[in-house]
GROMACS .gro file of C-alpha atoms in nm:
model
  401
    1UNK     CA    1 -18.768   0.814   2.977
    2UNK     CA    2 -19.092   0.962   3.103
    3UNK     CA    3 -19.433   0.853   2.945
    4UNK     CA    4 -19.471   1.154   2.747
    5UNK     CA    5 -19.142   1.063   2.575
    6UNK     CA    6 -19.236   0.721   2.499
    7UNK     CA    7 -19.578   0.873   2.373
    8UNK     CA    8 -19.386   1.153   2.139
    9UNK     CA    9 -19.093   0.889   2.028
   10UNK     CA   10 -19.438   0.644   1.897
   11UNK     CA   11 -19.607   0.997   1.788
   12UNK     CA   12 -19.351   1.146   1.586
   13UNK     CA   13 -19.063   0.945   1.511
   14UNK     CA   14 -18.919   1.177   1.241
   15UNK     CA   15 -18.876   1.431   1.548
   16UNK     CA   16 -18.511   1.375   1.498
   17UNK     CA   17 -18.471   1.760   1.701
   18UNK     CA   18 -18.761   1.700   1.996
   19UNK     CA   19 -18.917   1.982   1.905
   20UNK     CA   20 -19.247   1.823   2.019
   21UNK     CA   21 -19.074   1.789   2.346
   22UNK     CA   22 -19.213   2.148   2.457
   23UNK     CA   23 -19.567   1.986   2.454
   24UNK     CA   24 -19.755   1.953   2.772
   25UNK     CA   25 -19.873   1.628   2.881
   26UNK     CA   26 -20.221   1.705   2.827
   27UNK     CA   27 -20.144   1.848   2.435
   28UNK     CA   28 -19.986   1.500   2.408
   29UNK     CA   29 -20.276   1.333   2.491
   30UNK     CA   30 -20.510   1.501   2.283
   31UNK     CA   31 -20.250   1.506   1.981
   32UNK     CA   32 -20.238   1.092   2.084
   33UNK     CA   33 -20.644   1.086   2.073
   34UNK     CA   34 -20.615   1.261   1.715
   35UNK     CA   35 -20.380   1.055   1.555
   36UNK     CA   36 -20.590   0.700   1.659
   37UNK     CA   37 -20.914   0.909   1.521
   38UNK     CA   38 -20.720   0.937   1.178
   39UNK     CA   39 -20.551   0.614   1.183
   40UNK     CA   40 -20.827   0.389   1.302
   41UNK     CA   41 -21.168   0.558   1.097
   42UNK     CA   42 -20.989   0.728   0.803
   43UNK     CA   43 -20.697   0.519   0.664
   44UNK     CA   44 -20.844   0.234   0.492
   45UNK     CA   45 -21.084   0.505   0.273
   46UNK     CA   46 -20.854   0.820   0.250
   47UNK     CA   47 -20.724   0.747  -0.143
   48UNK     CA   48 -21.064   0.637  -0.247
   49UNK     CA   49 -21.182   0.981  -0.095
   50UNK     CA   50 -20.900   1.183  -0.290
   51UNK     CA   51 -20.977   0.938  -0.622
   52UNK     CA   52 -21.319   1.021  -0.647
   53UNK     CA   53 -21.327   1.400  -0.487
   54UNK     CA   54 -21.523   1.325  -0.183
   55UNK     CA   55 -21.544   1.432   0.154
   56UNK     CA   56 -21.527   1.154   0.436
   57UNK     CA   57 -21.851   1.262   0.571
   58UNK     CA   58 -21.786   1.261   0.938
   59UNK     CA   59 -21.456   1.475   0.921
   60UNK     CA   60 -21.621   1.787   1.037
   61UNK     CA   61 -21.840   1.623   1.308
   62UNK     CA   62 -21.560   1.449   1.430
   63UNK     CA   63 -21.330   1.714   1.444
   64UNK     CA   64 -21.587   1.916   1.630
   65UNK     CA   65 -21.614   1.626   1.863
   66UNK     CA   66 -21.267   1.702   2.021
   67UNK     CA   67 -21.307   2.032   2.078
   68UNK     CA   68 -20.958   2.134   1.991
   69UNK     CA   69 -21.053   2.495   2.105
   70UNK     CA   70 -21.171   2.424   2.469
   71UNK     CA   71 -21.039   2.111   2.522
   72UNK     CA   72 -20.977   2.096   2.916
   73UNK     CA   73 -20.666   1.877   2.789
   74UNK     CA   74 -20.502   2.192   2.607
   75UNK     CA   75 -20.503   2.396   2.926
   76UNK     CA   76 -20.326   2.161   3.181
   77UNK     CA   77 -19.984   2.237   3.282
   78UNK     CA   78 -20.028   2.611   3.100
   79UNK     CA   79 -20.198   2.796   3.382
   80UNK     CA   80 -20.391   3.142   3.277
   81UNK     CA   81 -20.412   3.026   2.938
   82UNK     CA   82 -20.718   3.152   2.735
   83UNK     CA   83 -20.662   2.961   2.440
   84UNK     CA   84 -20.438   2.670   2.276
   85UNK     CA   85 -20.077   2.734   2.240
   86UNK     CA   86 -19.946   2.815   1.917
   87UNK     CA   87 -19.708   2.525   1.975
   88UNK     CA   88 -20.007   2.257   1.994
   89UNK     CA   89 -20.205   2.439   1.655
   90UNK     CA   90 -19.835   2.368   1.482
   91UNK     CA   91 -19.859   2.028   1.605
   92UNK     CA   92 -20.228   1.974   1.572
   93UNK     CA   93 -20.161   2.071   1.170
   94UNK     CA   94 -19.907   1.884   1.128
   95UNK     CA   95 -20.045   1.600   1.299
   96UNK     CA   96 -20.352   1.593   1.028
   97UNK     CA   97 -20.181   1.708   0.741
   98UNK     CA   98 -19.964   1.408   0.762
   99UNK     CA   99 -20.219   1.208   0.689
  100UNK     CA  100 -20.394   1.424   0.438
  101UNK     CA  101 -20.350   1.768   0.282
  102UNK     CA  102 -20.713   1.782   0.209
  103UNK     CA  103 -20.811   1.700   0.569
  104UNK     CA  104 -20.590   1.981   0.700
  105UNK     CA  105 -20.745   2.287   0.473
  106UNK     CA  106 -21.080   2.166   0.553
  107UNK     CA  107 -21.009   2.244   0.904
  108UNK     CA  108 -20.782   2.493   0.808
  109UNK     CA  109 -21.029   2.721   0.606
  110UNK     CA  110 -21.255   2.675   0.877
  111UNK     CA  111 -21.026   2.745   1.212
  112UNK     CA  112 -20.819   2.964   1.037
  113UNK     CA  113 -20.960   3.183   0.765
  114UNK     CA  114 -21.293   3.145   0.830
  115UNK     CA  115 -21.321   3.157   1.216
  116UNK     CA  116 -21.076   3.464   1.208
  117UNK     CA  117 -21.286   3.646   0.981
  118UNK     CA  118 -21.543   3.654   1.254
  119UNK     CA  119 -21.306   3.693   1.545
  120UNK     CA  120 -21.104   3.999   1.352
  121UNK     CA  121 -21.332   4.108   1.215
  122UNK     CA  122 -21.684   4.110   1.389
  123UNK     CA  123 -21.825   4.341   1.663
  124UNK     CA  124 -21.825   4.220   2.022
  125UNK     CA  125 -22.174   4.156   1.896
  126UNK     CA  126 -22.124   3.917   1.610
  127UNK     CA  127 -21.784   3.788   1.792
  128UNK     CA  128 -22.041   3.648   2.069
  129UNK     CA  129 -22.283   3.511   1.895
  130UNK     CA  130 -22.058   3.343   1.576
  131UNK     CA  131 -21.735   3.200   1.759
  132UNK     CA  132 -21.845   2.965   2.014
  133UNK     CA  133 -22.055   2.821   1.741
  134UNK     CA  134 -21.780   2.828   1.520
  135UNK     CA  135 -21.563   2.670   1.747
  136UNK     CA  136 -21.770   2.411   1.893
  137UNK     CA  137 -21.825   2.319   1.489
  138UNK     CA  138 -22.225   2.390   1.515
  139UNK     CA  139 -22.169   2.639   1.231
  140UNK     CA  140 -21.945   2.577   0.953
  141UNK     CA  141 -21.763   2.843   0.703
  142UNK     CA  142 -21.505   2.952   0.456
  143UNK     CA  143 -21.371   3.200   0.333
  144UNK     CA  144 -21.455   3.395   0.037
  145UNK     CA  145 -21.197   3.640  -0.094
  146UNK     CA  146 -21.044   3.536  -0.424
  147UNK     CA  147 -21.212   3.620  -0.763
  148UNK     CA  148 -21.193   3.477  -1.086
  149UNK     CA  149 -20.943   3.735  -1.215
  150UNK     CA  150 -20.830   3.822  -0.880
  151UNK     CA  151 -20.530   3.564  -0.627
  152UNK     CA  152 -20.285   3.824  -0.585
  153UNK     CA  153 -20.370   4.094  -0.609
  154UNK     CA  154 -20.671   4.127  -0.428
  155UNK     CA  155 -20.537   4.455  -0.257
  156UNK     CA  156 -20.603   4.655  -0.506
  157UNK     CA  157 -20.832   4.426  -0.798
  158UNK     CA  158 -21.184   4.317  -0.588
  159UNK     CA  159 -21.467   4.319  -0.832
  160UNK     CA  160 -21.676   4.230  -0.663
  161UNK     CA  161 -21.907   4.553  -0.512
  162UNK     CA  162 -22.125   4.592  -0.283
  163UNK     CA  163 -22.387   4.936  -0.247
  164UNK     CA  164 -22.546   5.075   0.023
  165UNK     CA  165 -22.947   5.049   0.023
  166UNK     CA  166 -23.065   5.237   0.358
  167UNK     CA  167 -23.022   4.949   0.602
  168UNK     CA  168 -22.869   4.674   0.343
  169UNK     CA  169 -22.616   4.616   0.129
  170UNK     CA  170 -22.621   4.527  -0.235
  171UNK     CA  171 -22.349   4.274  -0.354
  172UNK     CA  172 -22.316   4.213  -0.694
  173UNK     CA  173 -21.993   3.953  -0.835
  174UNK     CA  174 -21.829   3.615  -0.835
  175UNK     CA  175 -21.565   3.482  -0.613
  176UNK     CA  176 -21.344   3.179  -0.726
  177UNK     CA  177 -21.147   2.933  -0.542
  178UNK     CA  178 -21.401   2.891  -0.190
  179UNK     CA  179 -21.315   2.544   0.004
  180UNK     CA  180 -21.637   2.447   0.109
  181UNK     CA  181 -21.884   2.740   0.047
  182UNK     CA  182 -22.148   2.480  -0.112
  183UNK     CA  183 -22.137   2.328   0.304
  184UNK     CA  184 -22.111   2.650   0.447
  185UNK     CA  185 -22.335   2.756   0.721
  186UNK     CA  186 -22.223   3.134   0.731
  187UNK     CA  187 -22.002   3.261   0.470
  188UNK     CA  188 -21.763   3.569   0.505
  189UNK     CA  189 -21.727   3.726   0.159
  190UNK     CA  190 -21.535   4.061   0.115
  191UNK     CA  191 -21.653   4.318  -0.149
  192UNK     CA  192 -21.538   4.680  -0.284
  193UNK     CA  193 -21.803   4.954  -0.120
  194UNK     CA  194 -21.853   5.099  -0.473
  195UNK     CA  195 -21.890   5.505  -0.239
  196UNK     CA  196 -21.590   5.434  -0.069
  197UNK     CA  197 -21.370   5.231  -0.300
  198UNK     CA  198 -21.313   5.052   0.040
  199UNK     CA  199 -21.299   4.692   0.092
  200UNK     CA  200 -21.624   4.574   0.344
  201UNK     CA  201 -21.686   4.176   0.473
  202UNK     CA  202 -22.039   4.087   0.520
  203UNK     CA  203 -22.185   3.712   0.637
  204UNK     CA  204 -22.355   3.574   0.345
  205UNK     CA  205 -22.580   3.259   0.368
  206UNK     CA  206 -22.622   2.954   0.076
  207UNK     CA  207 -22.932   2.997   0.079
  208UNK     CA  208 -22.954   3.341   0.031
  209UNK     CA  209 -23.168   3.462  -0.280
  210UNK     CA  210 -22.902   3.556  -0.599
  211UNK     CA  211 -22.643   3.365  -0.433
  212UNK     CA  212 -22.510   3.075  -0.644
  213UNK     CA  213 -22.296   2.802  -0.586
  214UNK     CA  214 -22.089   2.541  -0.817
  215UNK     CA  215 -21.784   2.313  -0.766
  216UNK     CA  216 -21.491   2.312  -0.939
  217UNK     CA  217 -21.468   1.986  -1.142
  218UNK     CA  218 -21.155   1.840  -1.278
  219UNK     CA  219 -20.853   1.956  -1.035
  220UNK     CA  220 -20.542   1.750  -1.000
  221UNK     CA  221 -20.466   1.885  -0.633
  222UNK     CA  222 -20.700   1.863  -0.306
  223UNK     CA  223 -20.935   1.691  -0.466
  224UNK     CA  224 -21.101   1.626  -0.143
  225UNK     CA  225 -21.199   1.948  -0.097
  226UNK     CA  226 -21.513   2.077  -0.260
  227UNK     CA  227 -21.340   2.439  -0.429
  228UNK     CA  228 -21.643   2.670  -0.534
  229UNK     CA  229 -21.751   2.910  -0.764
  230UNK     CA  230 -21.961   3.182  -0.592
  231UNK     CA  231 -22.198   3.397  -0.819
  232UNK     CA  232 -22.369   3.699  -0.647
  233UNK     CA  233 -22.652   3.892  -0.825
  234UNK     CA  234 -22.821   4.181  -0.662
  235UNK     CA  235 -22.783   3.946  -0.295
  236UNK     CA  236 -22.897   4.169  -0.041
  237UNK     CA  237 -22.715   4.161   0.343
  238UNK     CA  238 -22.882   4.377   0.614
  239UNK     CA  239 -22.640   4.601   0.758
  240UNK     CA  240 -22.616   4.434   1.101
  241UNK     CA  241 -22.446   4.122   0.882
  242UNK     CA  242 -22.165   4.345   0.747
  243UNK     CA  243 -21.807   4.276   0.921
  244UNK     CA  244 -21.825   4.578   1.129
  245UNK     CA  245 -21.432   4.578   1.178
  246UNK     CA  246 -21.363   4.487   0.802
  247UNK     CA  247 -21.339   4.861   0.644
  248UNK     CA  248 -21.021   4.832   0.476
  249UNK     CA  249 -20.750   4.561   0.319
  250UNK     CA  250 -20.542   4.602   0.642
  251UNK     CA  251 -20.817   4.455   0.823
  252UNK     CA  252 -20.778   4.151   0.602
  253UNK     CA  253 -20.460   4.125   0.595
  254UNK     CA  254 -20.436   4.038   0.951
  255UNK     CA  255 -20.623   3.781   0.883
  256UNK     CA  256 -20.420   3.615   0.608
  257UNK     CA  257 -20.087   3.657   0.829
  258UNK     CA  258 -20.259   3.505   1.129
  259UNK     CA  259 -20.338   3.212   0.922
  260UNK     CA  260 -20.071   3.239   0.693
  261UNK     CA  261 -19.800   3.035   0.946
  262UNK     CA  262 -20.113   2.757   0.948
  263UNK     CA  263 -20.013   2.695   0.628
  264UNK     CA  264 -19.653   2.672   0.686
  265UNK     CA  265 -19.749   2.393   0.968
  266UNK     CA  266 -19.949   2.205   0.706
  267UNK     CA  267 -19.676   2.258   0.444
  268UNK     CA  268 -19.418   2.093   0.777
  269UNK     CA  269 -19.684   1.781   0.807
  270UNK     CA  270 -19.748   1.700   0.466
  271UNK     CA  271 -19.368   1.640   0.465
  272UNK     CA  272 -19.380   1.410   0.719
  273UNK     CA  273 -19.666   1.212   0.521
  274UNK     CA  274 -19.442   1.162   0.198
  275UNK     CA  275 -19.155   1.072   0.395
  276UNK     CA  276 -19.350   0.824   0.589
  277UNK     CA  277 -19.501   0.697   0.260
  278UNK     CA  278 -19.175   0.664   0.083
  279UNK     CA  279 -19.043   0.460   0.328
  280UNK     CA  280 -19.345   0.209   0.379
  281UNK     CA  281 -19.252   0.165  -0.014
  282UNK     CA  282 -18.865   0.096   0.006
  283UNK     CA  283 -18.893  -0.125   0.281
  284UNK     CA  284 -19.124  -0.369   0.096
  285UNK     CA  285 -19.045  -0.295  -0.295
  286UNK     CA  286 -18.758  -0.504  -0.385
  287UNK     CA  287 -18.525  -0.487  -0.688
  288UNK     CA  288 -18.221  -0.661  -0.826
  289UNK     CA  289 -18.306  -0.925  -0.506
  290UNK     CA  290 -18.296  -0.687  -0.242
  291UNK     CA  291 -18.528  -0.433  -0.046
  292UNK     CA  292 -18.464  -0.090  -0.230
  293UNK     CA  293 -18.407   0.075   0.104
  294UNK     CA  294 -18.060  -0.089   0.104
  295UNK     CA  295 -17.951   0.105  -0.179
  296UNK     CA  296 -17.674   0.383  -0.135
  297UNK     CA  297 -17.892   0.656  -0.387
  298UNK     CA  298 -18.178   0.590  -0.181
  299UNK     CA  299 -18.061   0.644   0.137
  300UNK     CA  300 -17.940   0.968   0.032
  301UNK     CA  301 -18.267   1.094  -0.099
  302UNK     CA  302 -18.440   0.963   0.226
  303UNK     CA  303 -18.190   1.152   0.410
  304UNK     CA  304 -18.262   1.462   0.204
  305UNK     CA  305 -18.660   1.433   0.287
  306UNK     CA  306 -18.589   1.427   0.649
  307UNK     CA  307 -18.303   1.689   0.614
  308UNK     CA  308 -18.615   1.941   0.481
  309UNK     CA  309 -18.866   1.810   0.740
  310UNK     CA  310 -18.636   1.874   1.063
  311UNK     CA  311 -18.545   2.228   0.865
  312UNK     CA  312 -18.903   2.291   0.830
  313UNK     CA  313 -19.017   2.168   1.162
  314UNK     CA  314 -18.758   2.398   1.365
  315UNK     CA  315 -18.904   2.719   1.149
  316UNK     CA  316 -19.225   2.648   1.216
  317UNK     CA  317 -19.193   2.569   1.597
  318UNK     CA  318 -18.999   2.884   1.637
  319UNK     CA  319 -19.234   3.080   1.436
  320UNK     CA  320 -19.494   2.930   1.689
  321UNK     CA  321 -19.349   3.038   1.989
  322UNK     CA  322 -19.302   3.371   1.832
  323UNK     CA  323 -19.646   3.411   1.802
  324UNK     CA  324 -19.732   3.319   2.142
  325UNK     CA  325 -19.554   3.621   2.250
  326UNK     CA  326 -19.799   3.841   2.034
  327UNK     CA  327 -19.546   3.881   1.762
  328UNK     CA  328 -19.718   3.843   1.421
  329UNK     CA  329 -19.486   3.949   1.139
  330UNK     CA  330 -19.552   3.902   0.846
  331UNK     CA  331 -19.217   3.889   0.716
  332UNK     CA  332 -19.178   3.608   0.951
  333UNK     CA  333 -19.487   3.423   0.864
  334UNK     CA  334 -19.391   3.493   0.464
  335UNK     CA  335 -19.029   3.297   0.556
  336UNK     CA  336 -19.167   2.989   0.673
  337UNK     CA  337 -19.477   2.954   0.435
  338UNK     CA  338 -19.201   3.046   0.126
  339UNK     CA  339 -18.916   2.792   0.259
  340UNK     CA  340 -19.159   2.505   0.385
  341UNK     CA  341 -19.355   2.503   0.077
  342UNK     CA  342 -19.073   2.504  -0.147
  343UNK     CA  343 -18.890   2.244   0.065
  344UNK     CA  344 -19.228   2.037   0.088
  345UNK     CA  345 -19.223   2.044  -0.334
  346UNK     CA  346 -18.853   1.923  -0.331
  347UNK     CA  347 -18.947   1.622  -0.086
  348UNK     CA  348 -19.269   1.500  -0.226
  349UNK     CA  349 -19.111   1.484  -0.583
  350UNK     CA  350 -18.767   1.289  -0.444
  351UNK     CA  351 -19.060   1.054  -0.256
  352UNK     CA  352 -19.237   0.983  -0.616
  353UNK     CA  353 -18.905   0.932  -0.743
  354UNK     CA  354 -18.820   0.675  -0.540
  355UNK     CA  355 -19.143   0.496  -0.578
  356UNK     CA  356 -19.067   0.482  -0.947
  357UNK     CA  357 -19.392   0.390  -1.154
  358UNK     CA  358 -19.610   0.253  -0.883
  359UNK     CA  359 -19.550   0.627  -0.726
  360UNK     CA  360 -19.792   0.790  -0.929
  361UNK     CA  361 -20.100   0.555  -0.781
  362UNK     CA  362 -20.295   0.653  -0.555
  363UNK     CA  363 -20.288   0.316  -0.340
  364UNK     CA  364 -19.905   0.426  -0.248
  365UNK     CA  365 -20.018   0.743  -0.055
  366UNK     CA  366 -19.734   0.926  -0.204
  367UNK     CA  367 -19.873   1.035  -0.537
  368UNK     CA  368 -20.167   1.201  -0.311
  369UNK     CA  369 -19.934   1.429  -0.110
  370UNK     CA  370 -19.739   1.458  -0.464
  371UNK     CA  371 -20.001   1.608  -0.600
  372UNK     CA  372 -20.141   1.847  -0.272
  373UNK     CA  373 -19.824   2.021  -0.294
  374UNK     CA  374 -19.890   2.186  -0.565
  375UNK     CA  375 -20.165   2.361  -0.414
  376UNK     CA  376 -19.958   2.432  -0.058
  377UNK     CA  377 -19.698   2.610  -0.342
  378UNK     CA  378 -19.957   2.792  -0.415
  379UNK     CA  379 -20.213   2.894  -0.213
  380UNK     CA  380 -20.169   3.165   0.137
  381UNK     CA  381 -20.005   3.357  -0.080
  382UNK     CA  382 -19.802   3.234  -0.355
  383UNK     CA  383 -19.404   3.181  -0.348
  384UNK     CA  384 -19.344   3.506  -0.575
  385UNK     CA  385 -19.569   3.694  -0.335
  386UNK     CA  386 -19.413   3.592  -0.013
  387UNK     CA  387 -19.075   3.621  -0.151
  388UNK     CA  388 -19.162   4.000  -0.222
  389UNK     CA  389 -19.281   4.095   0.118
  390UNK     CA  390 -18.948   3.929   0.229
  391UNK     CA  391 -18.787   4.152  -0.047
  392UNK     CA  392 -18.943   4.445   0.034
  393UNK     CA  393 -18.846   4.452   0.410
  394UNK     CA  394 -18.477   4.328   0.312
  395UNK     CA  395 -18.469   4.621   0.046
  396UNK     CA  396 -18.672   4.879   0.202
  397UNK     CA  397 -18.835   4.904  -0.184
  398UNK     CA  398 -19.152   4.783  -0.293
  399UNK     CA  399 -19.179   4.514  -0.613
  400UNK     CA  400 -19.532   4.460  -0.633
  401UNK     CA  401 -19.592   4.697  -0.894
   0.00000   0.00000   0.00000
């Protein structure tokens, strides 16, 4: 056995398939160097974070720290590589969303969404000037699509408009549902071009004059994460902060289907934390005079959770390599988001099962990623929406509408 094996079998232990085998040495090491980071500054406080809806508040500074976009480590042993393989991003999500759902859309938003917005969308211009910031974590953002009245159907429902003023724009609306807007540096917010009828993205700032931020009190799910209510009135953005390659909903879509596999990762990691949490339970909780682990019914949900994780972990590493050869498909994307989402809700409620009453306190870890699911059901697209763009390519017909 090599060292990176004895590194991976210590790393991921419910890798029953080795699909973290096709690491490189140096992703190991930097995956290794995450883990400790998580384990060593954020376990003892992580529950009283999620209890009380705060953020820990070096997260973002620490994240940036270890440069997970340029890290010299990431590039060993894959010669002519530009950026990170997809294989480590699967790997580096499901490495934090295993210890915290929260933790994982923070970056998420931010690497994913937000970053892409800029990257996808942004002249050669803007794409200079924003993503090395961006990536290096000097600038934070979000991502600012969903409305009040709008999740699903934001094809066709923006309210949210925006007129043209000689060299500025005029953006009148609200927008509903924005992790981390109110810590935003730069925010990319997408509005209807009221001449056009054309969705635009333009780089909105807090600070901005008419621009209004409040947090979303009271939610049983990510409670970590600061969601936002954004209220626009009359905020003017100079033309030379518009998206220049946002001028239509195609443009965002390929956005939300680049990041939309993310999500399938986190769904994959947050897995692996309730099935680690269940059995730091069984393995101490006795009953009738004997650890619960050693119970037949047990066993057999615990061999469930891992049944849906190594499912879920061989979809999403195949989905990754897919995408490292350039093949984005949405229908592909909308499979493993749908399944490992759905699977992840089966697992975390068989994990609060087992934990009987203590399972729904926080101090057990498992009522946390209980809970998170919900929101991983839900958000990237919902499981009625993914299962129609499956439906739709199975069917050749359309049941949006």
């Amino acid at each position: 056995m090599t060292e990176k094996d004895k590194v991976l079998k210590e790393l991921y232990p419910e890798d029953l398939l080795n699909v973290s085998k096709e690491l490189t040495e140096g992703e190991v090491e930097f995956l290794k160097q995450l883990d400790d980071l998580l384990e060593t500054k954020y376990r003892d406080s992580i529950n009283d974070h999620w209890v009380n809806a705060t953020v820990p508040e070096d997260f973002f500074d620490d994240m940036g720290k270890l440069n997970y976009f340029r890290n010299p480590l990431l590039f060993e042993g894959r010669e002519g590589a530009k950026t990170p393989s997809q294989l480590f991003q699967f790997f580096m999500s499901y490495t934090v969303a295993r210890f915290d759902v929260s933790l994982v859309t923070v970056l998420g938003v931010h690497q994913g969404l937000g970053h892409n917005a800029f990257l996808f969308g942004g002249s050669k211009e803007q794409v200079a000037h924003y993503i090395p910031k961006l990536q290096s974590h000097e600038l934070r953002t979000c991502f600012a699509l969903t409305e009040p009245e709008h999740g699903s159907d934001v094809a066709g429902g923006l309210e949210t408009t925006a007129k043209r003023d000689g060299d500025q724009w005029i953006i009148n609306g609200t927008k509903k549902w924005i992790g981390g807007a109110n810590v935003s540096d730069v925010i990319p917010l997408f509005a209807v071009d009221v001449d056009t009828g054309k969705p635009k993205g333009f780089i909105i700032r807090p600070e901005q004059d008419g621009v209004d931020i409040d947090v979303i009190e009271n939610k049983i799910a990510l409670r970590i994460i600061p969601n936002t209510n954004i209220h626009l009135k009359d905020v003017a953005v100079k033309e030379e902060d518009r998206l220049q390659n946002i001028n239509s909903f195609k443009d965002i879509a390929k956005i939300l289907y680049s990041t939309r596999a993310g999500v399938a990762y986190m769904a994959t990691g947050a897995m692996a934390g309730a099935l680690r949490a269940t059995l730091d339970y069984v393995t101490q909780r006795k009953q009738f005079g004997k650890e619960i682990s050693k119970y037949q019914l047990i066993q057999e949900k615990l061999a469930m959770m891992q049944g849906n994780l190594s499912h879920a972990m061989t979809l999403s590493a195949q989905l990754a390599r897919m995408q490292e050869n350039g093949e984005y498909d949405e229908v592909a994307t909308s499979t493993a988001k749908m399944m490992n989402a759905l699977r992840l809700r089966e697992s975390v409620s068989m994990g609060r099962g087992i934990t009987g009453g203590n399972g729904i306190l926080a101090e057990y870890d498992i009522a946390r990623f209980f809970s998170d699911a919900e929101a991983v059901y839900t958000y990237e697209g919902t499981h009625e929406i993914n299962a129609l763009v499956i439906g739709r390519a199975l069917t050749g017909d359309s049941a949006f509408l």
